PDB file of C-alpha atoms in Angstrom:
ATOM      1  CA  MET L   1    -259.092 -30.828-144.815  1.00 90.00           C
ATOM      2  CA  THR L   2    -260.026 -27.596-143.078  1.00 96.00           C
ATOM      3  CA  LYS L   3    -259.310 -24.466-145.133  1.00 98.00           C
ATOM      4  CA  VAL L   4    -258.156 -21.439-143.096  1.00 98.00           C
ATOM      5  CA  ASP L   5    -258.650 -17.827-144.184  1.00 98.00           C
ATOM      6  CA  PHE L   6    -256.986 -14.898-142.420  1.00 98.00           C
ATOM      7  CA  TYR L   7    -258.796 -11.588-142.905  1.00 98.00           C
ATOM      8  CA  ILE L   8    -256.368  -8.755-142.174  1.00 97.00           C
ATOM      9  CA  LEU L   9    -258.215  -5.510-141.511  1.00 97.00           C
ATOM     10  CA  PRO L  10    -256.771  -2.002-141.979  1.00 96.00           C
ATOM     11  CA  SER L  11    -257.583  -0.956-138.417  1.00 95.00           C
ATOM     12  CA  ALA L  12    -255.971  -1.116-134.991  1.00 94.00           C
ATOM     13  CA  ASP L  13    -259.356  -1.068-133.237  1.00 95.00           C
ATOM     14  CA  PRO L  14    -260.172  -4.497-131.745  1.00 93.00           C
ATOM     15  CA  SER L  15    -263.898  -3.803-132.146  1.00 94.00           C
ATOM     16  CA  ALA L  16    -263.380  -3.766-135.933  1.00 96.00           C
ATOM     17  CA  ARG L  17    -262.994  -7.548-135.653  1.00 97.00           C
ATOM     18  CA  LEU L  18    -266.543  -7.858-134.349  1.00 97.00           C
ATOM     19  CA  ASP L  19    -267.957  -5.554-137.019  1.00 95.00           C
ATOM     20  CA  PHE L  20    -266.221  -7.576-139.726  1.00 97.00           C
ATOM     21  CA  ALA L  21    -267.407 -10.841-138.121  1.00 97.00           C
ATOM     22  CA  CYS L  22    -270.986  -9.544-138.474  1.00 95.00           C
ATOM     23  CA  LYS L  23    -270.495  -8.818-142.190  1.00 95.00           C
ATOM     24  CA  LEU L  24    -268.794 -12.152-142.810  1.00 97.00           C
ATOM     25  CA  THR L  25    -271.493 -14.009-140.891  1.00 96.00           C
ATOM     26  CA  GLU L  26    -274.316 -12.352-142.811  1.00 94.00           C
ATOM     27  CA  LYS L  27    -272.663 -13.134-146.149  1.00 95.00           C
ATOM     28  CA  ALA L  28    -272.005 -16.771-145.233  1.00 97.00           C
ATOM     29  CA  TRP L  29    -275.509 -17.227-143.827  1.00 95.00           C
ATOM     30  CA  ARG L  30    -277.090 -15.827-147.015  1.00 94.00           C
ATOM     31  CA  MET L  31    -274.997 -18.353-148.959  1.00 96.00           C
ATOM     32  CA  GLY L  32    -276.523 -21.173-146.874  1.00 96.00           C
ATOM     33  CA  HIS L  33    -273.698 -21.868-144.428  1.00 97.00           C
ATOM     34  CA  ARG L  34    -273.975 -22.734-140.757  1.00 97.00           C
ATOM     35  CA  ILE L  35    -271.688 -20.510-138.689  1.00 98.00           C
ATOM     36  CA  TYR L  36    -270.115 -21.004-135.283  1.00 98.00           C
ATOM     37  CA  LEU L  37    -268.707 -17.759-133.847  1.00 98.00           C
ATOM     38  CA  HIS L  38    -266.145 -18.690-131.217  1.00 98.00           C
ATOM     39  CA  CYS L  39    -265.782 -15.883-128.662  1.00 98.00           C
ATOM     40  CA  SER L  40    -263.017 -15.402-126.119  1.00 96.00           C
ATOM     41  CA  ASP L  41    -265.310 -14.575-123.196  1.00 97.00           C
ATOM     42  CA  ALA L  42    -268.876 -13.691-122.213  1.00 96.00           C
ATOM     43  CA  ALA L  43    -268.301  -9.939-122.589  1.00 97.00           C
ATOM     44  CA  GLN L  44    -267.110 -10.355-126.177  1.00 97.00           C
ATOM     45  CA  ARG L  45    -270.053 -12.653-126.917  1.00 97.00           C
ATOM     46  CA  ASP L  46    -272.525 -10.128-125.492  1.00 96.00           C
ATOM     47  CA  ASP L  47    -270.933  -7.366-127.565  1.00 96.00           C
ATOM     48  CA  LEU L  48    -271.081  -9.509-130.721  1.00 96.00           C
ATOM     49  CA  ASP L  49    -274.697 -10.458-129.987  1.00 94.00           C
ATOM     50  CA  ALA L  50    -275.673  -6.774-129.770  1.00 93.00           C
ATOM     51  CA  ARG L  51    -273.765  -5.974-132.975  1.00 93.00           C
ATOM     52  CA  LEU L  52    -275.448  -8.791-134.903  1.00 92.00           C
ATOM     53  CA  TRP L  53    -278.823  -7.253-134.029  1.00 89.00           C
ATOM     54  CA  ALA L  54    -277.845  -3.714-134.994  1.00 86.00           C
ATOM     55  CA  PHE L  55    -275.014  -3.751-137.555  1.00 81.00           C
ATOM     56  CA  LYS L  56    -277.348  -3.372-140.526  1.00 77.00           C
ATOM     57  CA  GLY L  57    -280.740  -1.774-140.144  1.00 71.00           C
ATOM     58  CA  GLU L  58    -282.378  -3.615-143.026  1.00 72.00           C
ATOM     59  CA  SER L  59    -281.144  -7.122-142.292  1.00 70.00           C
ATOM     60  CA  PHE L  60    -281.819  -9.746-139.672  1.00 75.00           C
ATOM     61  CA  VAL L  61    -279.197 -12.356-138.888  1.00 85.00           C
ATOM     62  CA  PRO L  62    -280.777 -15.093-136.737  1.00 88.00           C
ATOM     63  CA  HIS L  63    -278.414 -16.260-134.034  1.00 91.00           C
ATOM     64  CA  GLY L  64    -278.277 -17.492-130.466  1.00 91.00           C
ATOM     65  CA  PRO L  65    -275.962 -18.631-127.693  1.00 94.00           C
ATOM     66  CA  ALA L  66    -274.585 -22.159-127.930  1.00 93.00           C
ATOM     67  CA  GLU L  67    -275.931 -23.121-124.488  1.00 91.00           C
ATOM     68  CA  SER L  68    -279.600 -22.475-125.293  1.00 90.00           C
ATOM     69  CA  GLU L  69    -279.661 -22.767-129.111  1.00 91.00           C
ATOM     70  CA  PRO L  70    -276.951 -25.275-130.079  1.00 91.00           C
ATOM     71  CA  ASP L  71    -278.658 -26.244-133.333  1.00 89.00           C
ATOM     72  CA  SER L  72    -279.181 -22.710-134.670  1.00 91.00           C
ATOM     73  CA  LEU L  73    -277.713 -21.840-138.048  1.00 94.00           C
ATOM     74  CA  ILE L  74    -275.604 -19.159-136.349  1.00 96.00           C
ATOM     75  CA  VAL L  75    -274.280 -19.860-132.861  1.00 97.00           C
ATOM     76  CA  LEU L  76    -272.186 -17.713-130.527  1.00 97.00           C
ATOM     77  CA  GLY L  77    -270.104 -20.015-128.376  1.00 96.00           C
ATOM     78  CA  LEU L  78    -267.491 -20.150-125.651  1.00 95.00           C
ATOM     79  CA  GLY L  79    -265.338 -22.921-124.319  1.00 91.00           C
ATOM     80  CA  ASP L  80    -264.258 -26.226-125.785  1.00 93.00           C
ATOM     81  CA  ASP L  81    -267.454 -27.598-127.346  1.00 92.00           C
ATOM     82  CA  CYS L  82    -268.753 -26.545-130.765  1.00 94.00           C
ATOM     83  CA  GLY L  83    -271.665 -28.980-130.678  1.00 92.00           C
ATOM     84  CA  GLN L  84    -272.608 -30.374-134.076  1.00 92.00           C
ATOM     85  CA  HIS L  85    -271.304 -27.404-136.073  1.00 94.00           C
ATOM     86  CA  GLN L  86    -268.844 -28.320-138.835  1.00 96.00           C
ATOM     87  CA  ASP L  87    -269.289 -25.759-141.612  1.00 98.00           C
ATOM     88  CA  LEU L  88    -267.726 -22.328-140.867  1.00 98.00           C
ATOM     89  CA  LEU L  89    -265.880 -21.343-137.708  1.00 98.00           C
ATOM     90  CA  VAL L  90    -265.278 -17.629-137.175  1.00 98.00           C
ATOM     91  CA  ASN L  91    -262.612 -17.589-134.478  1.00 98.00           C
ATOM     92  CA  LEU L  92    -262.571 -14.426-132.379  1.00 98.00           C
ATOM     93  CA  ASP L  93    -260.493 -15.910-129.584  1.00 97.00           C
ATOM     94  CA  LEU L  94    -256.743 -15.277-129.476  1.00 97.00           C
ATOM     95  CA  LYS L  95    -255.909 -18.970-129.712  1.00 97.00           C
ATOM     96  CA  VAL L  96    -256.930 -21.756-132.041  1.00 98.00           C
ATOM     97  CA  PRO L  97    -259.750 -23.772-130.476  1.00 97.00           C
ATOM     98  CA  ALA L  98    -259.131 -27.518-130.156  1.00 96.00           C
ATOM     99  CA  PHE L  99    -262.175 -28.239-132.332  1.00 97.00           C
ATOM    100  CA  ALA L 100    -261.042 -26.126-135.334  1.00 97.00           C
ATOM    101  CA  ASN L 101    -260.208 -29.283-137.306  1.00 97.00           C
ATOM    102  CA  LYS L 102    -263.888 -30.318-137.271  1.00 97.00           C
ATOM    103  CA  PHE L 103    -264.820 -27.445-139.587  1.00 98.00           C
ATOM    104  CA  ALA L 104    -264.691 -27.211-143.373  1.00 98.00           C
ATOM    105  CA  ARG L 105    -263.507 -23.602-143.073  1.00 98.00           C
ATOM    106  CA  VAL L 106    -262.031 -21.366-140.407  1.00 98.00           C
ATOM    107  CA  ALA L 107    -261.967 -17.575-140.553  1.00 98.00           C
ATOM    108  CA  GLU L 108    -259.419 -15.733-138.421  1.00 98.00           C
ATOM    109  CA  VAL L 109    -260.019 -11.970-138.181  1.00 98.00           C
ATOM    110  CA  VAL L 110    -256.915  -9.848-137.537  1.00 97.00           C
ATOM    111  CA  VAL L 111    -256.467  -6.143-136.790  1.00 97.00           C
ATOM    112  CA  GLU L 112    -253.285  -4.116-136.315  1.00 95.00           C
ATOM    113  CA  ASP L 113    -253.486  -4.247-132.520  1.00 96.00           C
ATOM    114  CA  PRO L 114    -250.121  -5.711-131.339  1.00 96.00           C
ATOM    115  CA  THR L 115    -251.674  -8.350-129.066  1.00 96.00           C
ATOM    116  CA  ILE L 116    -254.073  -9.564-131.741  1.00 97.00           C
ATOM    117  CA  ARG L 117    -251.388  -9.581-134.456  1.00 97.00           C
ATOM    118  CA  ALA L 118    -249.014 -11.602-132.245  1.00 98.00           C
ATOM    119  CA  ALA L 119    -251.763 -14.126-131.504  1.00 98.00           C
ATOM    120  CA  ALA L 120    -252.617 -14.338-135.216  1.00 98.00           C
ATOM    121  CA  ARG L 121    -248.986 -15.060-136.050  1.00 98.00           C
ATOM    122  CA  GLU L 122    -248.988 -17.931-133.541  1.00 98.00           C
ATOM    123  CA  SER L 123    -252.240 -19.248-135.014  1.00 98.00           C
ATOM    124  CA  PHE L 124    -250.804 -19.003-138.528  1.00 98.00           C
ATOM    125  CA  ARG L 125    -247.728 -20.997-137.455  1.00 98.00           C
ATOM    126  CA  PHE L 126    -249.930 -23.623-135.809  1.00 98.00           C
ATOM    127  CA  TYR L 127    -252.137 -24.053-138.871  1.00 98.00           C
ATOM    128  CA  ARG L 128    -249.117 -24.154-141.209  1.00 98.00           C
ATOM    129  CA  GLU L 129    -247.368 -26.791-139.064  1.00 97.00           C
ATOM    130  CA  GLN L 130    -250.538 -28.896-139.127  1.00 97.00           C
ATOM    131  CA  GLY L 131    -250.635 -28.684-142.923  1.00 97.00           C
ATOM    132  CA  TYR L 132    -253.845 -26.698-143.308  1.00 97.00           C
ATOM    133  CA  PRO L 133    -254.323 -24.801-146.593  1.00 98.00           C
ATOM    134  CA  LEU L 134    -253.915 -21.100-145.703  1.00 98.00           C
ATOM    135  CA  GLN L 135    -255.104 -17.978-147.471  1.00 98.00           C
ATOM    136  CA  ASP L 136    -254.767 -14.364-146.381  1.00 96.00           C
ATOM    137  CA  HIS L 137    -257.075 -11.561-147.445  1.00 96.00           C
ATOM    138  CA  ARG L 138    -255.671  -8.075-146.880  1.00 95.00           C
ATOM    139  CA  LEU L 139    -258.644  -5.750-146.901  1.00 94.00           C
ATOM    140  CA  GLN L 140    -258.015  -2.223-148.119  1.00 89.00           C
ATOM    141  CA  ARG L 141    -261.051  -0.766-146.372  1.00 79.00           C
ATOM    142  CA  LEU L 142    -263.745  -1.805-143.946  1.00 70.00           C
TER     143      LEU L 142
END
């Protein structure tokens, strides 16, 4: 069954979610995981793409858009199709994607922004009602 982790960040800045997603992605990739980063829209995906190139000067995190590189180890996607990915889903949308149950793990990244927190609460309820094992990680610093 899919394991769901909620990462609760000590920031109200929505862009902190993308910065944390970069760190989480790099760590998971170095551990050998395939990562699907589910974005809410094209603007968020473009922002995340730029951050993955620049977030750490000494590292390179290979990634690409789902439309042109669906089989990459790290894919930035939109919409309702995650392709063949089944390892780690980093959900940056405000709702649970329909394909979340295909993954071994799901990471939900939450900041103190009221809209994002409300959406995270709804996602938490959904996962709990479906019986997914849930874990929250309250980060003390970024």
